[in-house]
Coordinates of N, CA and C in Angstrom, one line a residue:
Chain F
X690 N 94.4 114.2 80.4 CA 94.7 114.3 79.0 C 95.6 113.2 78.6
X691 N 95.5 112.8 77.3 CA 96.2 111.6 76.8 C 97.5 112.1 76.3
X692 N 98.6 112.1 77.1 CA 99.9 112.6 76.6 C 100.6 111.6 75.8
X693 N 100.2 110.4 75.8 CA 100.9 109.4 75.0 C 99.7 108.6 74.3
X694 N 99.9 108.6 72.9 CA 98.8 108.0 72.1 C 99.3 106.9 71.2
X695 N 98.5 105.9 71.2 CA 98.8 104.8 70.2 C 97.5 104.8 69.4
X696 N 97.6 105.3 68.2 CA 96.4 105.5 67.4 C 95.8 104.2 66.7
X697 N 96.7 103.2 66.6 CA 96.2 102.0 66.0 C 95.9 100.9 67.1
X698 N 94.6 100.6 67.2 CA 94.3 99.6 68.3 C 94.7 98.2 67.9
X699 N 94.9 97.9 66.6 CA 95.3 96.6 66.2 C 96.2 96.6 65.0
X700 N 97.0 95.5 64.8 CA 97.9 95.4 63.7 C 98.0 93.9 63.5
X701 N 97.9 93.5 62.2 CA 98.1 92.1 61.8 C 99.2 92.0 60.8
X702 N 100.1 91.1 61.0 CA 101.2 90.9 60.0 C 101.5 89.4 59.9
X703 N 102.1 89.1 58.8 CA 102.5 87.7 58.5 C 103.8 87.4 59.2
X704 N 103.9 86.1 59.6 CA 105.1 85.7 60.2 C 106.3 85.9 59.3
X705 N 107.4 86.4 59.9 CA 108.6 86.7 59.1 C 108.7 88.1 58.6
X706 N 107.6 88.8 58.6 CA 107.6 90.2 58.1 C 107.9 91.1 59.2
X707 N 108.0 92.4 58.9 CA 108.2 93.4 59.9 C 106.9 93.9 60.5
X708 N 107.0 94.1 61.8 CA 105.8 94.7 62.5 C 106.3 96.1 63.0
X709 N 105.5 97.1 62.7 CA 105.9 98.4 63.1 C 104.7 99.0 64.0
X710 N 105.0 99.3 65.2 CA 104.0 99.8 66.1 C 104.4 101.3 66.4
X711 N 103.4 102.1 66.4 CA 103.7 103.6 66.5 C 103.1 104.2 67.7
X712 N 103.7 105.3 68.1 CA 103.3 105.9 69.4 C 103.7 107.4 69.2
X713 N 102.7 108.3 69.6 CA 103.0 109.7 69.6 C 102.8 110.3 71.0
X714 N 103.5 111.3 71.3 CA 103.4 111.9 72.6 C 103.3 113.5 72.5
X715 N 102.8 114.1 73.5 CA 102.6 115.5 73.3 C 103.5 116.3 74.3
X716 N 104.0 115.7 75.3 CA 104.8 116.4 76.3 C 106.3 116.4 76.0
X717 N 106.8 117.5 75.6 CA 108.2 117.6 75.2 C 109.2 117.4 76.3
X718 N 108.6 117.4 77.6 CA 109.5 117.2 78.7 C 109.8 115.7 78.9
X719 N 109.1 114.8 78.3 CA 109.4 113.4 78.4 C 110.8 113.1 77.9
X720 N 111.6 112.4 78.6 CA 112.9 112.1 78.1 C 113.3 110.6 78.2
X721 N 112.3 109.8 78.5 CA 112.6 108.4 78.6 C 111.3 107.6 78.1
X722 N 111.5 106.7 77.2 CA 110.4 106.0 76.6 C 110.6 104.5 76.6
X723 N 109.5 103.8 76.8 CA 109.5 102.4 77.0 C 108.4 101.7 76.2
X724 N 108.7 100.5 75.9 CA 107.6 99.6 75.3 C 107.4 98.4 76.2
X725 N 106.1 98.1 76.4 CA 105.8 97.0 77.2 C 105.0 96.1 76.3
X726 N 105.1 94.8 76.7 CA 104.3 93.8 76.0 C 103.4 93.1 77.0
X727 N 102.2 92.9 76.6 CA 101.2 92.3 77.6 C 100.4 91.1 77.0
X728 N 100.4 90.0 77.7 CA 99.6 88.9 77.4 C 98.3 89.0 78.2
X729 N 97.3 88.3 77.8 CA 96.0 88.3 78.6 C 96.2 87.8 80.0
X730 N 95.6 88.5 80.9 CA 95.6 88.1 82.3 C 97.0 88.2 83.0
X731 N 97.9 88.9 82.3 CA 99.2 89.1 82.9 C 99.5 90.6 82.9
X732 N 100.4 91.0 83.8 CA 100.8 92.4 83.7 C 101.7 92.7 82.5
X733 N 101.8 93.9 82.1 CA 102.7 94.2 81.0 C 104.2 93.9 81.4
X734 N 104.9 93.4 80.5 CA 106.4 93.1 80.8 C 107.2 94.1 79.9
X735 N 108.2 94.6 80.5 CA 109.1 95.5 79.9 C 109.8 94.9 78.7
X736 N 109.8 95.6 77.6 CA 110.4 95.1 76.4 C 111.7 95.8 76.0
X737 N 111.6 97.1 75.8 CA 112.8 97.9 75.4 C 112.5 99.3 75.7
X738 N 113.6 100.1 75.9 CA 113.5 101.5 76.2 C 114.5 102.3 75.4
X739 N 114.3 103.6 75.5 CA 115.2 104.5 74.8 C 115.1 105.9 75.5
X740 N 116.3 106.5 75.7 CA 116.3 107.8 76.3 C 116.3 108.9 75.2
X741 N 116.0 110.1 75.5 CA 115.9 111.1 74.5 C 117.2 111.5 73.9
X742 N 118.3 111.1 74.5 CA 119.6 111.4 73.9 C 120.0 110.5 72.7
X743 N 119.1 109.5 72.5 CA 119.4 108.6 71.4 C 118.2 108.7 70.4
X744 N 118.4 108.2 69.2 CA 117.3 108.1 68.3 C 117.0 106.7 67.9
X745 N 117.8 105.7 68.4 CA 117.6 104.3 68.1 C 118.2 103.5 69.1
X746 N 117.4 102.4 69.5 CA 118.0 101.4 70.4 C 117.5 100.0 69.9
X747 N 118.5 99.1 69.9 CA 118.2 97.8 69.3 C 118.5 96.7 70.3
X748 N 117.6 95.7 70.3 CA 117.8 94.6 71.2 C 117.2 93.4 70.5
X749 N 118.1 92.6 69.8 CA 117.7 91.5 69.1 C 116.8 91.8 67.9
X750 N 115.6 91.2 68.0 CA 114.6 91.5 66.9 C 113.9 92.8 67.1
X751 N 114.1 93.4 68.2 CA 113.3 94.6 68.5 C 114.2 95.9 68.4
X752 N 113.7 96.9 67.8 CA 114.3 98.2 67.6 C 113.3 99.3 67.9
X753 N 113.7 100.2 68.7 CA 112.9 101.4 69.0 C 113.5 102.6 68.3
X754 N 112.7 103.4 67.6 CA 113.2 104.6 67.0 C 112.5 105.8 67.7
X755 N 113.3 106.8 67.9 CA 112.7 108.0 68.5 C 112.9 109.2 67.6
X756 N 111.9 109.9 67.3 CA 111.9 111.1 66.5 C 111.4 112.3 67.4
X757 N 112.4 113.0 68.0 CA 112.0 114.0 69.0 C 111.3 115.2 68.4
X758 N 111.7 115.5 67.2 CA 111.1 116.7 66.6 C 109.6 116.4 66.3
X759 N 109.3 115.2 65.9 CA 107.9 114.8 65.6 C 107.2 114.3 66.8
X760 N 107.9 114.1 67.9 CA 107.4 113.5 69.1 C 106.7 112.2 68.8
X761 N 107.5 111.4 68.2 CA 107.0 110.1 67.7 C 108.1 109.0 68.0
X762 N 107.6 107.8 68.5 CA 108.5 106.7 68.5 C 107.8 105.5 67.9
X763 N 108.6 104.6 67.5 CA 108.1 103.4 66.9 C 108.9 102.2 67.4
X764 N 108.2 101.0 67.4 CA 108.8 99.7 67.7 C 108.8 98.9 66.4
X765 N 110.0 98.4 66.0 CA 110.0 97.5 64.9 C 110.4 96.1 65.4
X766 N 109.7 95.1 64.9 CA 110.0 93.8 65.2 C 110.3 93.0 63.9
X767 N 111.5 92.5 63.8 CA 111.9 91.9 62.6 C 112.8 90.7 62.9
X768 N 112.5 89.5 62.5 CA 111.2 89.1 61.8 C 110.1 88.8 62.9
X769 N 108.9 89.1 62.5 CA 107.8 88.8 63.5 C 107.6 87.3 63.6
X770 N 107.2 87.0 64.8 CA 106.9 85.5 65.1 C 105.6 85.4 65.8
X771 N 104.9 84.3 65.6 CA 103.6 84.1 66.2 C 103.6 84.4 67.7
X772 N 104.7 84.1 68.4 CA 104.8 84.4 69.9 C 104.8 85.8 70.2
X773 N 105.0 86.7 69.2 CA 105.0 88.1 69.4 C 103.6 88.7 69.6
X774 N 102.6 87.8 69.2 CA 101.2 88.3 69.3 C 100.9 88.6 70.8
X775 N 100.5 89.9 71.0 CA 100.3 90.4 72.3 C 99.8 91.8 72.1
X776 N 99.5 92.5 73.3 CA 99.2 93.9 73.2 C 100.5 94.7 73.6
X777 N 100.8 95.7 72.9 CA 102.0 96.4 73.1 C 101.7 97.8 73.6
X778 N 102.3 98.3 74.7 CA 102.0 99.6 75.2 C 103.3 100.4 75.1
X779 N 103.2 101.6 74.7 CA 104.3 102.5 74.8 C 104.1 103.4 76.1
X780 N 105.2 103.8 76.7 CA 105.1 104.6 77.9 C 106.2 105.7 77.9
X781 N 106.0 106.8 78.6 CA 107.0 107.8 78.6 C 107.0 108.5 80.0
X782 N 108.1 109.0 80.4 CA 108.2 109.7 81.6 C 109.3 110.7 81.5
X783 N 109.4 111.6 82.5 CA 110.4 112.7 82.5 C 111.4 112.5 83.6
X784 N 112.6 112.4 83.2 CA 113.7 112.4 84.2 C 113.6 111.4 85.3
X785 N 113.9 111.8 86.5 CA 113.9 110.8 87.6 C 112.5 110.7 88.2
X786 N 111.5 111.2 87.6 CA 110.2 111.1 88.0 C 109.5 109.9 87.3
X787 N 109.2 108.9 88.1 CA 108.6 107.7 87.5 C 107.1 107.9 87.2
X788 N 106.7 109.1 87.1 CA 105.3 109.4 86.8 C 105.1 109.1 85.3
X789 N 104.8 107.8 85.0 CA 104.8 107.4 83.7 C 103.5 107.5 83.0
X790 N 103.5 107.8 81.8 CA 102.2 107.9 81.0 C 102.2 106.8 80.0
X791 N 101.1 106.2 79.8 CA 101.0 105.0 78.9 C 100.0 105.3 77.8
X792 N 100.4 104.7 76.6 CA 99.4 104.7 75.5 C 98.3 103.7 75.8
X793 N 97.3 103.6 75.0 CA 96.2 102.7 75.2 C 96.5 101.3 74.8
X794 N 97.6 101.1 74.0 CA 97.9 99.7 73.6 C 97.6 99.5 72.1
X795 N 98.3 98.6 71.5 CA 98.1 98.1 70.1 C 98.2 96.6 70.2
X796 N 97.1 95.9 69.7 CA 97.1 94.5 69.7 C 97.8 94.0 68.4
X797 N 98.9 93.3 68.5 CA 99.6 92.8 67.4 C 99.3 91.3 67.2
X798 N 98.9 90.9 66.0 CA 98.6 89.5 65.7 C 99.6 89.1 64.6
X799 N 100.4 88.1 64.9 CA 101.3 87.6 63.9 C 100.8 86.3 63.4
X800 N 100.4 86.2 62.1 CA 99.8 85.0 61.5 C 100.9 84.1 61.0
X801 N 100.7 82.8 61.3 CA 101.7 81.8 60.7 C 101.7 81.7 59.2
Chain I
X33 N 85.2 112.9 77.0 CA 85.1 111.9 78.0 C 86.2 112.1 79.0
X34 N 86.0 112.1 80.3 CA 87.0 112.2 81.2 C 87.8 110.9 81.2
X35 N 89.1 111.1 81.5 CA 90.0 109.9 81.6 C 89.9 109.2 82.9
X36 N 90.8 108.2 83.1 CA 90.8 107.5 84.4 C 91.4 108.4 85.4
X37 N 90.8 108.5 86.6 CA 91.3 109.3 87.6 C 91.7 108.5 88.8
X38 N 92.7 108.9 89.5 CA 93.2 108.2 90.7 C 93.4 109.2 91.8
X39 N 93.0 108.8 93.0 CA 93.3 109.7 94.1 C 93.7 108.9 95.3
X40 N 94.6 109.4 96.1 CA 95.3 110.7 95.9 C 96.4 110.5 94.9
X41 N 97.0 111.6 94.5 CA 98.2 111.4 93.6 C 99.5 111.1 94.3
X42 N 99.6 111.6 95.5 CA 100.8 111.3 96.3 C 100.4 111.0 97.7
X43 N 101.1 110.1 98.3 CA 100.8 109.6 99.6 C 102.1 109.2 100.4
X44 N 102.2 109.6 101.6 CA 103.3 109.2 102.4 C 102.8 108.6 103.7
X45 N 103.2 107.3 103.9 CA 102.8 106.6 105.1 C 104.0 106.0 105.8
X46 N 103.8 105.5 106.9 CA 104.9 104.8 107.6 C 104.7 103.3 107.7
X47 N 105.7 102.6 108.0 CA 105.6 101.1 108.0 C 104.6 100.7 109.0
X48 N 103.8 99.7 108.7 CA 102.8 99.2 109.6 C 101.4 99.8 109.4
X49 N 101.4 100.9 108.7 CA 100.1 101.5 108.5 C 99.4 100.9 107.3
X50 N 98.2 101.2 107.1 CA 97.5 100.7 105.9 C 97.1 101.9 105.0
X51 N 96.8 101.6 103.8 CA 96.5 102.7 102.8 C 95.4 102.2 101.9
X52 N 94.5 103.1 101.5 CA 93.5 102.8 100.5 C 93.7 103.8 99.3
X53 N 93.8 103.3 98.1 CA 93.9 104.1 96.9 C 92.6 103.9 96.1
X54 N 92.2 105.0 95.4 CA 91.0 105.0 94.7 C 91.2 105.2 93.2
X55 N 90.4 104.5 92.4 CA 90.4 104.7 90.9 C 89.0 104.8 90.3
X56 N 88.8 105.8 89.5 CA 87.6 106.0 88.8 C 87.8 105.7 87.4
X57 N 87.2 104.7 86.8 CA 87.4 104.4 85.4 C 86.7 105.4 84.5
X58 N 87.1 105.3 83.2 CA 86.3 106.1 82.2 C 84.9 105.6 82.2
X59 N 84.0 106.6 82.0 CA 82.6 106.3 82.1 C 82.2 105.2 81.0
X60 N 81.5 104.2 81.5 CA 81.1 103.1 80.6 C 82.1 101.9 80.7
X61 N 83.3 102.1 81.2 CA 84.2 101.0 81.4 C 83.9 100.2 82.6
X62 N 83.9 98.9 82.5 CA 83.6 98.1 83.7 C 84.8 97.3 84.2
X63 N 85.8 97.3 83.5 CA 87.0 96.5 84.0 C 88.1 97.5 84.5
X64 N 88.6 97.2 85.7 CA 89.6 98.0 86.3 C 90.7 97.1 86.7
X65 N 92.0 97.4 86.3 CA 93.1 96.6 86.6 C 94.1 97.5 87.4
X66 N 94.8 96.9 88.3 CA 95.8 97.6 89.2 C 97.1 97.1 88.9
X67 N 98.1 98.0 88.9 CA 99.5 97.6 88.6 C 100.4 98.3 89.6
X68 N 101.5 97.7 89.9 CA 102.5 98.4 90.7 C 103.8 98.6 89.9
X69 N 104.3 99.8 90.0 CA 105.5 100.2 89.2 C 106.6 100.6 90.3
X70 N 107.7 99.9 90.3 CA 108.7 100.2 91.2 C 110.0 100.6 90.4
X71 N 110.9 101.4 91.0 CA 112.0 101.9 90.2 C 112.8 100.7 89.7
X72 N 113.2 100.8 88.4 CA 114.0 99.7 87.8 C 113.3 98.5 87.4
X73 N 112.0 98.4 87.7 CA 111.2 97.2 87.3 C 110.1 97.7 86.4
X74 N 109.5 96.7 85.7 CA 108.4 97.0 84.9 C 107.1 97.0 85.8
X75 N 106.0 97.1 85.1 CA 104.8 97.0 85.8 C 104.5 95.6 86.2
X76 N 103.9 95.5 87.4 CA 103.5 94.2 87.9 C 102.1 94.3 88.2
X77 N 101.4 93.3 87.7 CA 100.0 93.2 87.7 C 99.5 92.8 89.1
X78 N 98.6 93.5 89.7 CA 98.1 93.2 91.0 C 96.8 92.4 90.9
X79 N 95.8 93.0 90.3 CA 94.5 92.3 90.1 C 93.6 93.1 89.2
X80 N 92.6 92.4 88.7 CA 91.6 93.0 87.8 C 90.2 92.8 88.4
X81 N 89.4 93.8 88.3 CA 88.0 93.7 88.7 C 87.1 94.0 87.5
X82 N 86.0 93.2 87.5 CA 85.0 93.4 86.4 C 83.7 93.1 87.0
X83 N 82.8 94.1 86.9 CA 81.5 94.0 87.4 C 81.5 93.6 88.9
X84 N 82.3 94.2 89.7 CA 82.4 94.0 91.1 C 83.0 92.7 91.6
X85 N 83.6 92.0 90.6 CA 84.2 90.7 90.9 C 85.6 90.7 90.5
X86 N 86.5 90.1 91.4 CA 87.9 90.0 91.0 C 88.0 88.9 90.0
X87 N 88.5 89.3 88.8 CA 88.6 88.3 87.7 C 89.9 87.7 87.5
X88 N 91.0 88.5 87.8 CA 92.4 88.0 87.7 C 93.2 88.5 88.9
X89 N 94.2 87.8 89.3 CA 95.0 88.2 90.4 C 96.4 87.9 90.1
X90 N 97.3 88.9 90.4 CA 98.7 88.7 90.2 C 99.3 88.0 91.5
X91 N 100.7 88.0 91.5 CA 101.4 87.3 92.5 C 101.8 88.2 93.6
X92 N 100.9 88.7 94.4 CA 101.1 89.6 95.5 C 100.6 89.0 96.7
X93 N 101.2 89.4 97.9 CA 100.7 88.8 99.2 C 99.3 89.3 99.5
X94 N 98.7 88.6 100.4 CA 97.3 89.0 100.8 C 97.2 90.3 101.4
X95 N 98.3 91.0 101.7 CA 98.2 92.4 102.3 C 97.6 93.3 101.2
X96 N 97.7 92.9 100.0 CA 97.1 93.7 98.9 C 95.8 93.2 98.6
X97 N 94.8 94.1 98.6 CA 93.4 93.6 98.3 C 92.7 94.8 97.6
X98 N 91.6 94.4 97.0 CA 90.9 95.5 96.3 C 89.4 95.2 96.3
X99 N 88.7 96.1 95.7 CA 87.3 95.8 95.5 C 86.8 96.8 94.4
X100 N 85.6 96.5 93.9 CA 85.0 97.3 92.9 C 83.5 97.6 93.3
X101 N 83.1 98.8 93.1 CA 81.7 99.1 93.5 C 80.8 99.1 92.2
X102 N 79.5 99.2 92.5 CA 78.6 99.1 91.4 C 78.7 100.1 90.3
X103 N 79.3 101.2 90.7 CA 79.6 102.3 89.7 C 80.9 102.1 88.9
X104 N 81.5 100.9 89.2 CA 82.8 100.5 88.6 C 84.0 101.2 89.2
X105 N 83.8 102.1 90.1 CA 85.0 102.7 90.8 C 85.6 101.6 91.6
X106 N 86.9 101.6 91.8 CA 87.7 100.6 92.4 C 88.6 101.2 93.5
X107 N 88.8 100.4 94.5 CA 89.7 100.8 95.6 C 90.7 99.6 95.8
X108 N 91.9 100.1 96.1 CA 93.0 99.1 96.4 C 93.4 99.4 97.8
X109 N 93.6 98.4 98.6 CA 94.0 98.5 100.0 C 95.3 97.7 100.2
X110 N 96.3 98.4 100.9 CA 97.5 97.7 101.3 C 97.6 97.8 102.8
X111 N 97.6 96.7 103.5 CA 97.7 96.7 105.0 C 99.2 96.4 105.4
X112 N 99.4 96.8 106.6 CA 100.8 96.5 107.2 C 101.9 96.9 106.2
X113 N 101.9 98.2 105.9 CA 102.8 98.6 104.8 C 104.3 98.3 105.2
X114 N 105.0 98.0 104.1 CA 106.5 97.7 104.2 C 107.2 98.7 103.3
X115 N 108.5 98.9 103.6 CA 109.2 99.9 102.8 C 109.2 99.6 101.3
X116 N 109.2 98.3 101.0 CA 109.2 97.8 99.6 C 107.9 98.1 98.9
X117 N 106.9 98.5 99.6 CA 105.6 98.9 99.0 C 105.7 100.2 98.3
X118 N 106.7 101.0 98.6 CA 106.9 102.3 98.0 C 106.9 102.1 96.4
X119 N 106.0 102.7 95.8 CA 105.9 102.5 94.3 C 104.9 103.4 93.7
X120 N 104.8 103.4 92.4 CA 103.7 104.1 91.7 C 102.6 103.0 91.5
X121 N 101.4 103.3 91.9 CA 100.3 102.4 91.7 C 99.4 102.9 90.6
X122 N 99.3 102.1 89.6 CA 98.5 102.5 88.4 C 97.3 101.7 88.3
X123 N 96.2 102.4 87.9 CA 95.0 101.6 87.5 C 94.7 101.9 86.1
X124 N 94.1 100.9 85.5 CA 93.7 101.0 84.1 C 92.3 100.5 83.9
X125 N 91.6 101.1 83.0 CA 90.2 100.7 82.7 C 90.1 100.3 81.3
X126 N 89.2 99.4 81.0 CA 88.9 99.1 79.6 C 87.4 98.8 79.5
X127 N 86.9 99.0 78.2 CA 85.5 98.9 78.0 C 85.2 97.4 77.7
X128 N 83.9 97.1 77.8 CA 83.5 95.7 77.5 C 83.8 95.3 76.0
X129 N 83.8 96.3 75.2 CA 84.0 96.0 73.7 C 85.4 95.8 73.3
X130 N 86.3 96.3 74.2 CA 87.7 96.2 73.8 C 88.6 96.1 75.0
X131 N 88.6 94.9 75.5 CA 89.3 94.7 76.8 C 90.8 94.8 76.6
X132 N 91.3 94.7 75.4 CA 92.8 94.8 75.2 C 93.3 96.2 75.4
X133 N 92.4 97.1 75.1 CA 92.8 98.5 75.1 C 92.6 99.1 76.5
X134 N 93.7 99.3 77.2 CA 93.6 99.7 78.6 C 94.0 101.2 78.7
X135 N 93.2 102.0 79.4 CA 93.5 103.4 79.5 C 94.0 103.5 81.0
X136 N 95.2 104.0 81.1 CA 95.8 104.1 82.4 C 95.5 105.5 83.0
X137 N 95.4 105.5 84.3 CA 95.3 106.7 85.1 C 96.7 107.3 85.3
X138 N 96.8 108.4 86.0 CA 98.1 109.0 86.2 C 98.9 108.3 87.3
X139 N 98.2 107.5 88.1 CA 98.9 106.8 89.2 C 98.9 107.5 90.5
X140 N 99.1 106.7 91.6 CA 99.3 107.2 92.9 C 100.7 106.9 93.4
X141 N 101.5 107.9 93.7 CA 102.8 107.7 94.2 C 102.8 107.5 95.7
X142 N 103.1 106.2 96.1 CA 103.1 105.9 97.5 C 104.5 105.8 98.0
X143 N 104.8 106.5 99.1 CA 106.1 106.4 99.7 C 105.9 105.9 101.2
X144 N 106.6 104.9 101.5 CA 106.5 104.3 102.8 C 107.8 104.6 103.5
X145 N 107.7 105.2 104.7 CA 108.9 105.6 105.4 C 109.1 104.7 106.6

């Protein structure tokens, strides 16, 4: 069962604008959420994470928002840059169990 | 449609042994990628198979190998296990039409004692 879902397979934005990538999950036991970025022929690289005790975590141009009641998280990239073009995966797991569940990914294209 | 399945889900081995992990992709998917997830680190790409051929390979020693069968099922083998090989091993499959969208299996938790 797909416990983590990314319903948008692709997203295209203009350079300098905001990119918003969305992710929904079904398992309320998840308490740690991550975003990975993946370039072709490379493994996903960790981008940013958030635990369930927070509703926002910011790291430079990247901010992750968590809405526990809606079981929804989002990644905001501001301002978007062409180098941000990649596939973004959200992932979630519970506690000290690294049994992580991943979404299917969203391809972000940032146009110059 | 059934998702990606991986067997076994949990495995305990001792140093020096070898292990084989199995991954069955979503029906119709021909690409299977393997990743290693260790505590505190992100996913690390191991290799990708497509139509029974290894298409991409990450930076892992030769002890890690894999193969893909004609039905797209894939196996990963690790020989001469080391303590540091303890990890969650994930496989992901993607369809020929959308290779960016990878569907991950639940993973195999390998513990090396």
